[in-house]
XYZ file of C-alpha atoms in Angstrom:
434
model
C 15.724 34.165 32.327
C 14.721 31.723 34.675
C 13.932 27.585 33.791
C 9.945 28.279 34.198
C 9.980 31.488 32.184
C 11.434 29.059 29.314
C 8.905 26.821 30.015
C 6.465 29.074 29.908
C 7.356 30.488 26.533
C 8.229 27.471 25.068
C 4.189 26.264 26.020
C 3.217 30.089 24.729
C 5.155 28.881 21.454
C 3.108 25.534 21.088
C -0.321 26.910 21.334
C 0.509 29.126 17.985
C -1.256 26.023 15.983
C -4.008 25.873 18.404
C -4.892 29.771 18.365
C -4.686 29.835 14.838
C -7.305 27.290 14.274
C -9.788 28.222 17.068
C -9.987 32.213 15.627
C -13.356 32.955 14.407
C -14.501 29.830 15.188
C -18.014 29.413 17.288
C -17.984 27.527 20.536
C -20.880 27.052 22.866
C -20.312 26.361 26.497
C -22.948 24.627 28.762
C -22.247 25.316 32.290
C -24.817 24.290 34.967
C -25.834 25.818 37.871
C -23.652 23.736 40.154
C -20.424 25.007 38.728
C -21.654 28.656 39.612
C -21.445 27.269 43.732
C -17.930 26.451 42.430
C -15.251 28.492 43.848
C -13.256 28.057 40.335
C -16.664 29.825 38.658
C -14.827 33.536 37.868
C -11.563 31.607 36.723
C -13.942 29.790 33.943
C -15.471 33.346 33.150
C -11.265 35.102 32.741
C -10.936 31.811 30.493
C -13.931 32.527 28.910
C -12.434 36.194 28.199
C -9.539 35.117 27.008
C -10.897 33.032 24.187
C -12.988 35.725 23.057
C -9.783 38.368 23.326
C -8.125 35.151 20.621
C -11.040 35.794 18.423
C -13.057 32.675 19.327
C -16.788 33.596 19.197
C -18.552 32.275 22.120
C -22.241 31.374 23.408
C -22.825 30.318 26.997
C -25.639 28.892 28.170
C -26.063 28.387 31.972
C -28.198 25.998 33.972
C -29.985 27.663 37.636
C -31.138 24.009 38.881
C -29.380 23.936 42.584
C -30.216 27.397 42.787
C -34.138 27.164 42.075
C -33.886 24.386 44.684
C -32.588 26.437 47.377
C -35.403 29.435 46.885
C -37.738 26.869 46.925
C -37.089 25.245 49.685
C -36.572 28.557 51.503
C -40.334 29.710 50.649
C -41.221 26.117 51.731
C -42.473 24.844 47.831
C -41.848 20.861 47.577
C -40.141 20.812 44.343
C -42.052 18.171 41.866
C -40.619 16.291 39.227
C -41.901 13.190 36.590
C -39.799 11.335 34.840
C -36.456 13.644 35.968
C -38.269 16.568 34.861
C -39.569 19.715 36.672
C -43.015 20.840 36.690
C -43.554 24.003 36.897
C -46.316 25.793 38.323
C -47.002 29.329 38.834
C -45.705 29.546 41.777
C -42.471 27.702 41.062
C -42.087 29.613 37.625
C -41.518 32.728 40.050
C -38.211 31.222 41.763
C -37.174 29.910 38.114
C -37.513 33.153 36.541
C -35.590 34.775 39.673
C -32.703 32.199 39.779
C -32.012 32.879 36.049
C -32.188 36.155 36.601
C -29.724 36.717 39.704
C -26.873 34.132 37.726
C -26.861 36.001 34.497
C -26.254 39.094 36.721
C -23.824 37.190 38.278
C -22.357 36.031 34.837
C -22.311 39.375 33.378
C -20.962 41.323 36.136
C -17.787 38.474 36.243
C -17.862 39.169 32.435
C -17.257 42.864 33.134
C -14.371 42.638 35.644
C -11.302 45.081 34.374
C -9.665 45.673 37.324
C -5.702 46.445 36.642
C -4.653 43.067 38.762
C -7.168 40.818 37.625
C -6.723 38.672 34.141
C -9.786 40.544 32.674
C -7.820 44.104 32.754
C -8.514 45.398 29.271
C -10.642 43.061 28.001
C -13.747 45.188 27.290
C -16.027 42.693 26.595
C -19.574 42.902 25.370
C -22.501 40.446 26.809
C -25.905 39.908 25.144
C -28.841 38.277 26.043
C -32.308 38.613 25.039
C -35.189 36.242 23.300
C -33.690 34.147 20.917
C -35.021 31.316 22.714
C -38.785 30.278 21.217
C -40.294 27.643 23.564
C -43.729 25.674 23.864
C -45.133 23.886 26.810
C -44.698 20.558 27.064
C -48.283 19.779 28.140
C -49.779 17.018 29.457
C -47.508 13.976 29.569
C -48.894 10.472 31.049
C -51.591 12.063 32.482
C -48.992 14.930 33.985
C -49.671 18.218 33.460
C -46.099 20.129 33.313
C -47.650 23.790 33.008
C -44.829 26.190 32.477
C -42.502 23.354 31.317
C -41.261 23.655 27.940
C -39.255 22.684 24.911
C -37.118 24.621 22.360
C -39.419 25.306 19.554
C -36.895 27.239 17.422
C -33.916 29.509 17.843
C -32.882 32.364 16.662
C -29.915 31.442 14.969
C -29.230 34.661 12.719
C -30.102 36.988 15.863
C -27.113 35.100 17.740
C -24.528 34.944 14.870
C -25.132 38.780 13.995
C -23.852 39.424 17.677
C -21.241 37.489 17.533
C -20.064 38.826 14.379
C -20.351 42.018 16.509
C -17.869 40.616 19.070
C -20.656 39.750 21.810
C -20.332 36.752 24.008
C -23.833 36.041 24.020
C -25.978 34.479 27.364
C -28.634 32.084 27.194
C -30.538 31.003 30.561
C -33.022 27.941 30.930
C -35.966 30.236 29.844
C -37.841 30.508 26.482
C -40.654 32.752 25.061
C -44.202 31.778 23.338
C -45.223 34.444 20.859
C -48.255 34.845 22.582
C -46.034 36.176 25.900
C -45.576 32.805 27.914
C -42.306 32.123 30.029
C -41.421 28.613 30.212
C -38.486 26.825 32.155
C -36.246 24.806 29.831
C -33.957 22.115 29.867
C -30.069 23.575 29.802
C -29.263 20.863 27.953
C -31.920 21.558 25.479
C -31.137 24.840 24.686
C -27.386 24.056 24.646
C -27.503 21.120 21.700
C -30.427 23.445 19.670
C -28.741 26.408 19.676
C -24.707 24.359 18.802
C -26.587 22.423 16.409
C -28.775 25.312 14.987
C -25.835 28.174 14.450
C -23.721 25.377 13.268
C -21.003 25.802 16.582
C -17.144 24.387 15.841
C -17.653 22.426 19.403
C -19.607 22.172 22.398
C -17.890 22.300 25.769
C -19.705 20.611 28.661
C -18.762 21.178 32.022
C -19.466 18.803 35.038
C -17.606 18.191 38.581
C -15.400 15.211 36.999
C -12.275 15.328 34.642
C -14.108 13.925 32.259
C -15.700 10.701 31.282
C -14.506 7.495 33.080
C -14.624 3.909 32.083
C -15.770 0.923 34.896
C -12.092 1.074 35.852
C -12.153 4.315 36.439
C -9.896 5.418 33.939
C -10.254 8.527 31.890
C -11.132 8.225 28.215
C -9.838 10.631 26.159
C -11.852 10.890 23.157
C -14.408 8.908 22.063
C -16.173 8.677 18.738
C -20.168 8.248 18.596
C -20.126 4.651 17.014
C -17.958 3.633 20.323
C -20.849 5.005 22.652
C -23.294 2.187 22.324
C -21.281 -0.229 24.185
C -19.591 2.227 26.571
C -21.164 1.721 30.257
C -20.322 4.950 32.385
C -21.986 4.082 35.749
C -21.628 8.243 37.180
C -25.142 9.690 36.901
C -23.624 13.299 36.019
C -21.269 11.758 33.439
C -23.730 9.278 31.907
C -26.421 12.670 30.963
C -22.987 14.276 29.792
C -21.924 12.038 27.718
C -26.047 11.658 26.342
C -26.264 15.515 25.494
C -22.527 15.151 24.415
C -24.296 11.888 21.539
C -27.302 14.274 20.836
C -25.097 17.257 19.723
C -23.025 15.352 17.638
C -26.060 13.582 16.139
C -27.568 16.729 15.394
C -24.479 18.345 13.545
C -21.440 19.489 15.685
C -18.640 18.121 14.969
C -17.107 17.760 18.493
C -18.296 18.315 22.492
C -15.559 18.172 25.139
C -16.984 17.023 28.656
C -14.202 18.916 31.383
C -13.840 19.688 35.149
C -15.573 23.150 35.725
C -13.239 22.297 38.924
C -10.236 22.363 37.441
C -8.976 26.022 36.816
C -6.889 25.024 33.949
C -9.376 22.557 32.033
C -10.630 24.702 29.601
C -7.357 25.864 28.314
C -5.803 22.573 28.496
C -8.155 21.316 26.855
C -8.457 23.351 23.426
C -4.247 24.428 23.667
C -2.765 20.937 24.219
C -2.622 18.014 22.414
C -4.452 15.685 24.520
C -6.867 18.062 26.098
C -8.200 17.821 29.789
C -10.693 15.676 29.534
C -12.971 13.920 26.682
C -14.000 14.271 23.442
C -16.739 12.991 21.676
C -16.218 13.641 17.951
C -19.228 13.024 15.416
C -16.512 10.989 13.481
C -13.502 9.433 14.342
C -11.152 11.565 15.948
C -8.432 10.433 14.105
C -9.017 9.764 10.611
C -6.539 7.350 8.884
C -6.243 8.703 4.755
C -4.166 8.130 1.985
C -1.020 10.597 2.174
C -0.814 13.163 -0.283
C 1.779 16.481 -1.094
C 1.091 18.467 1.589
C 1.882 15.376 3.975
C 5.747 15.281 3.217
C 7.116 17.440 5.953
C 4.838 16.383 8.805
C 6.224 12.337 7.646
C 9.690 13.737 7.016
C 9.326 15.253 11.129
C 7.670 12.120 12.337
C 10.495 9.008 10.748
C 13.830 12.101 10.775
C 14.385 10.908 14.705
C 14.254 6.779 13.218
C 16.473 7.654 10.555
C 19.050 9.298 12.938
C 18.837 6.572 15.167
C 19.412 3.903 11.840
C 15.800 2.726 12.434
C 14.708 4.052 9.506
C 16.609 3.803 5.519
C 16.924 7.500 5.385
C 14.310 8.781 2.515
C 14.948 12.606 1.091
C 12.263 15.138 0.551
C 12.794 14.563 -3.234
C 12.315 10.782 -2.736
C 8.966 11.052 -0.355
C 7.566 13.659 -2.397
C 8.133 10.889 -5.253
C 6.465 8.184 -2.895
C 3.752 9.859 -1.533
C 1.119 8.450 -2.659
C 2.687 4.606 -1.595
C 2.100 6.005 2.418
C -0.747 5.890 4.339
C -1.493 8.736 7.343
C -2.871 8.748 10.854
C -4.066 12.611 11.479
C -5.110 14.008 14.517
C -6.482 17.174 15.269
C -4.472 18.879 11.940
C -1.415 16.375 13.049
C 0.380 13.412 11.534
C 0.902 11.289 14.160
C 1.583 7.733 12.243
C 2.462 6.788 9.122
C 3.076 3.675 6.838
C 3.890 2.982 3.233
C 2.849 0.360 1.173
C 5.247 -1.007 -2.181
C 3.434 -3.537 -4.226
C 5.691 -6.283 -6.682
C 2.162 -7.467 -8.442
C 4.885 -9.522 -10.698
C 5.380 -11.406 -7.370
C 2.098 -11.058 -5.923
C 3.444 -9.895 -2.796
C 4.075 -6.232 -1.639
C 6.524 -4.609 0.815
C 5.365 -2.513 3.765
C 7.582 -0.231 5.440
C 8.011 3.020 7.241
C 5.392 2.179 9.972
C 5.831 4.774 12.589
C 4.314 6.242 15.484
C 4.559 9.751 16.864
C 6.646 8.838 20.943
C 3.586 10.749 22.046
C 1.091 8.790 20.802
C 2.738 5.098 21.046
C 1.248 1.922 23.313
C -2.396 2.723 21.663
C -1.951 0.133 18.842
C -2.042 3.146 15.696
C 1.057 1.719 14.026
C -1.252 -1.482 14.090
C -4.476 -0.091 12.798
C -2.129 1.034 9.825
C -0.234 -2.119 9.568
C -3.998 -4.086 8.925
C -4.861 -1.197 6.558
C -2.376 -1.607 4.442
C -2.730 -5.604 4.688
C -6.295 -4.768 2.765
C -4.917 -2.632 0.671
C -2.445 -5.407 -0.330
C -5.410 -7.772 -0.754
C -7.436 -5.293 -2.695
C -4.511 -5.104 -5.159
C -4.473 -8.961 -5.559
C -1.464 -9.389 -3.809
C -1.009 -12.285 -1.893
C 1.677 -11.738 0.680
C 3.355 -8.703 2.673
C 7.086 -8.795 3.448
C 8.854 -6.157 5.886
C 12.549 -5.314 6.234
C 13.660 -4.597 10.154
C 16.887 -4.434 11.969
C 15.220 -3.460 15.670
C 11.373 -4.619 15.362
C 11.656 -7.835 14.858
C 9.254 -8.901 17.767
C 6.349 -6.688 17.111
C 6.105 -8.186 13.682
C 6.082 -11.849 14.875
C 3.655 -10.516 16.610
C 1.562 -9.556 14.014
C 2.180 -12.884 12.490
C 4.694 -12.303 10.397
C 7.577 -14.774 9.682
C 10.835 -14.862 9.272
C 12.469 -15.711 6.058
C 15.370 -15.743 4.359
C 16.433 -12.934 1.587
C 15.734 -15.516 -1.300
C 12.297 -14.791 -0.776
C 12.663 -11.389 -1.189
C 11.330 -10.324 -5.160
C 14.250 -10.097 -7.451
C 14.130 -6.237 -7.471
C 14.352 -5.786 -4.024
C 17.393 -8.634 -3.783
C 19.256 -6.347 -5.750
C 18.927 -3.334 -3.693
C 19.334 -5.138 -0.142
C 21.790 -3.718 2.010
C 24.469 -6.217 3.563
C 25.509 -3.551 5.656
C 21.993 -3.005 7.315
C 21.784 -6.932 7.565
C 18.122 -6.801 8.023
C 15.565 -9.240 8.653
C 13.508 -10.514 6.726
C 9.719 -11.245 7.571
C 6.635 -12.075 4.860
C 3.215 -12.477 6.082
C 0.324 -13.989 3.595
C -2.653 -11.663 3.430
């Protein structure tokens, strides 16, 4: 077997934590009309099959904007807009209704691809779309009249899950439906956050032409959490209405949107079957919650400090001994995985308390998480009513002077932990006051 086919199994082996969380799970995916011009469009839709062959049950909602603009402009209509929204006259309502029309085709016919050499042989897949969009106009706004403009009034959440507990990948287009018989052009981005927000969806996946979002620098942010978005300043138009829908779906309820390339033929993918994804996420909370350990935390600490130990980092600590101090560590957890831990020992005799066993996963070191655990634990200390911290390190001795630790010598160690110093270890001593 050749090096890639390893590599390639060895990547097939790594998603098995992934797959398993993502089954039966609902994810909606808002793809404008722009990534439909997008020569990477039918790669998105085999991705798209490929989730739903994994048991993920999917809604996709797609925009028509570019593509209204062309018939428009080819029957010689001047499109109109107020405040970066279309009105829509009769006339126009004709083109909108035919643009939606013409890309769900589009979108179902990729959807139905089985050919024996393309990545959709077998799949068999099932598409459904119908009304389970209710709209109402939007009516006269500063003095505008927006006609056959609308707004989500309500959808039809049971209609949708009932499909997709029927194994449909279910199609919404920018239309909605008065019960009185009226067709109204929506928002995608409307429909996308109602309906996430109103079946309860596990994430919403927006796609636009960049990687992601990008700070001023230009540099790619990863994952964001709401509370950060307030001071974040995204200057890219496309990114900056992303990143808004991205706020109001996570406001309303889902727990997590990921803004990707609908460029990039392996974003998708990457992005729900690696670690750190494609591009970014915006969780509703912090996307990596710091807790107190507990039980079920042992082996995922014992595989994150086994590497220091063998190295002599680390004292090496059994199972039997961690499952004993458990509930002295403190965990970083991302996405299911310990990825940092520390452990706080309190002398309240001595009024002073020993932290050790701060660790970072390699893959997740230089972001300043062994830190955020490090001041944790500090008010932890303080909350006990202990008024110093004192470490024990043979190799880190310069990140804790950063921290503003000191260096003392082993007479200021409590009396408890004199006894059990190691000479052989010769470690350093360092006490900080809280």
């Amino acid at each position: 077997m050749t090096t890639q086919s390893r590599n390639h199994i060895r990547w097939f082996r790594n998603t098995a934590p992934y797959i398993n969380t993502h089954r039966s799970r609902t994810f909606v995916l808002m793809l404008g009309g722009e990534s439909a011009l997008d020569p990477n469009f039918a790669t998105i839709m085999h991705d798209m099959a490929l989730l739903n062959s994994l048991g993920v049950r999917l809604v996709l909602v797609h925009g028509n904007r570019p593509q209204i603009e062309t018939r428009l402009q080819q029957d010689g209509i001047e499109s109109r807009f107020h405040g970066d929204m279309r009105i829509t006259d009769s006339s126009t309502l004709h083109h909108v209704i035919d643009a939606a029309a013409a890309l769900r085709t589009q979108i179902e016919a990729l959807l139905s691809m089985g050919q024996s050499n393309s990545p959709m042989h077998g799949a068999r897949m099932r598409v459904c779309s119908g009304n389970f969009v209710t709209a109402r106009p939007i009516g006269v706004v500063d003095g505008v009249d927006f006609q056959h403009t609308g707004r989500v009034r309500r959808i039809d959440s049971v209609g949708i899950q009932q499909q997709l507990a029927a194994g449909s990948i279910v199609l919404l287009s920018p239309l909605g439906y008065s019960p009185t018989g009226e067709i109204f052009n929506l928002a995608l981005e409307d429909i996308a956050v109602r309906c996430a927000a109103g079946i309860g969806a596990d994430k919403l996946l927006l796609f636009g032409a960049a990687a992601g979002i990008a700070n001023r620098e230009g540099k790619l942010l990863r994952q964001l959490a709401v509370a950060e978005l307030a001071d974040l300043e995204v200057t890219d138009r496309e990114q900056a209405d992303l990143l808004a829908t991205a706020r109001r779906a996570c406001v309303a309820g889902v727990p997590r949107c990921h803004i990707i390339s609908y460029r990039d033929d392996c974003a998708l993918l990457e992005e729900l079957f690696t670690h750190d994804g494609n591009g970014t996420l915006v969780a509703k909370d912090d996307y990596e919650q710091s807790r107190n350990a507990s039980i079920d935390d042992v082996g995922g600490i014992l595989e994150l400090i086994e590497p220091l130990e063998r190295e002599g980092i680390l004292v090496k600590r059994s199972r039997e001994l961690l499952e004993n101090e458990i509930r002295q560590f403190r965990v970083l957890e991302r996405d299911g995985r310990i990825i940092a831990c520390a452990a706080l020992y309190p002398f309240p005799e001595e009024d002073c308390g020993e932290l050790a066993c701060i660790v970072s996963h390699p893959d997740y070191r230089g972001s300043n998480r062994g830190q955020r655990l490090l001041h944790e634990l500090e008010g932890e200390a303080r909350s006990q009513g202990l008024n110093r911290v004192f470490v024990l390190s043979t190799q880190t001795a310069h990140w804790f002077l950063e921290q503003g630790f000191e260096e003392c010598s082993r007479d200021a160690l409590p009396m408890q932990k004199q006894a059990l110093y190691n000479l052989q270890r010769n470690s350093k001593v360092f006490f900080k006051t809280v």
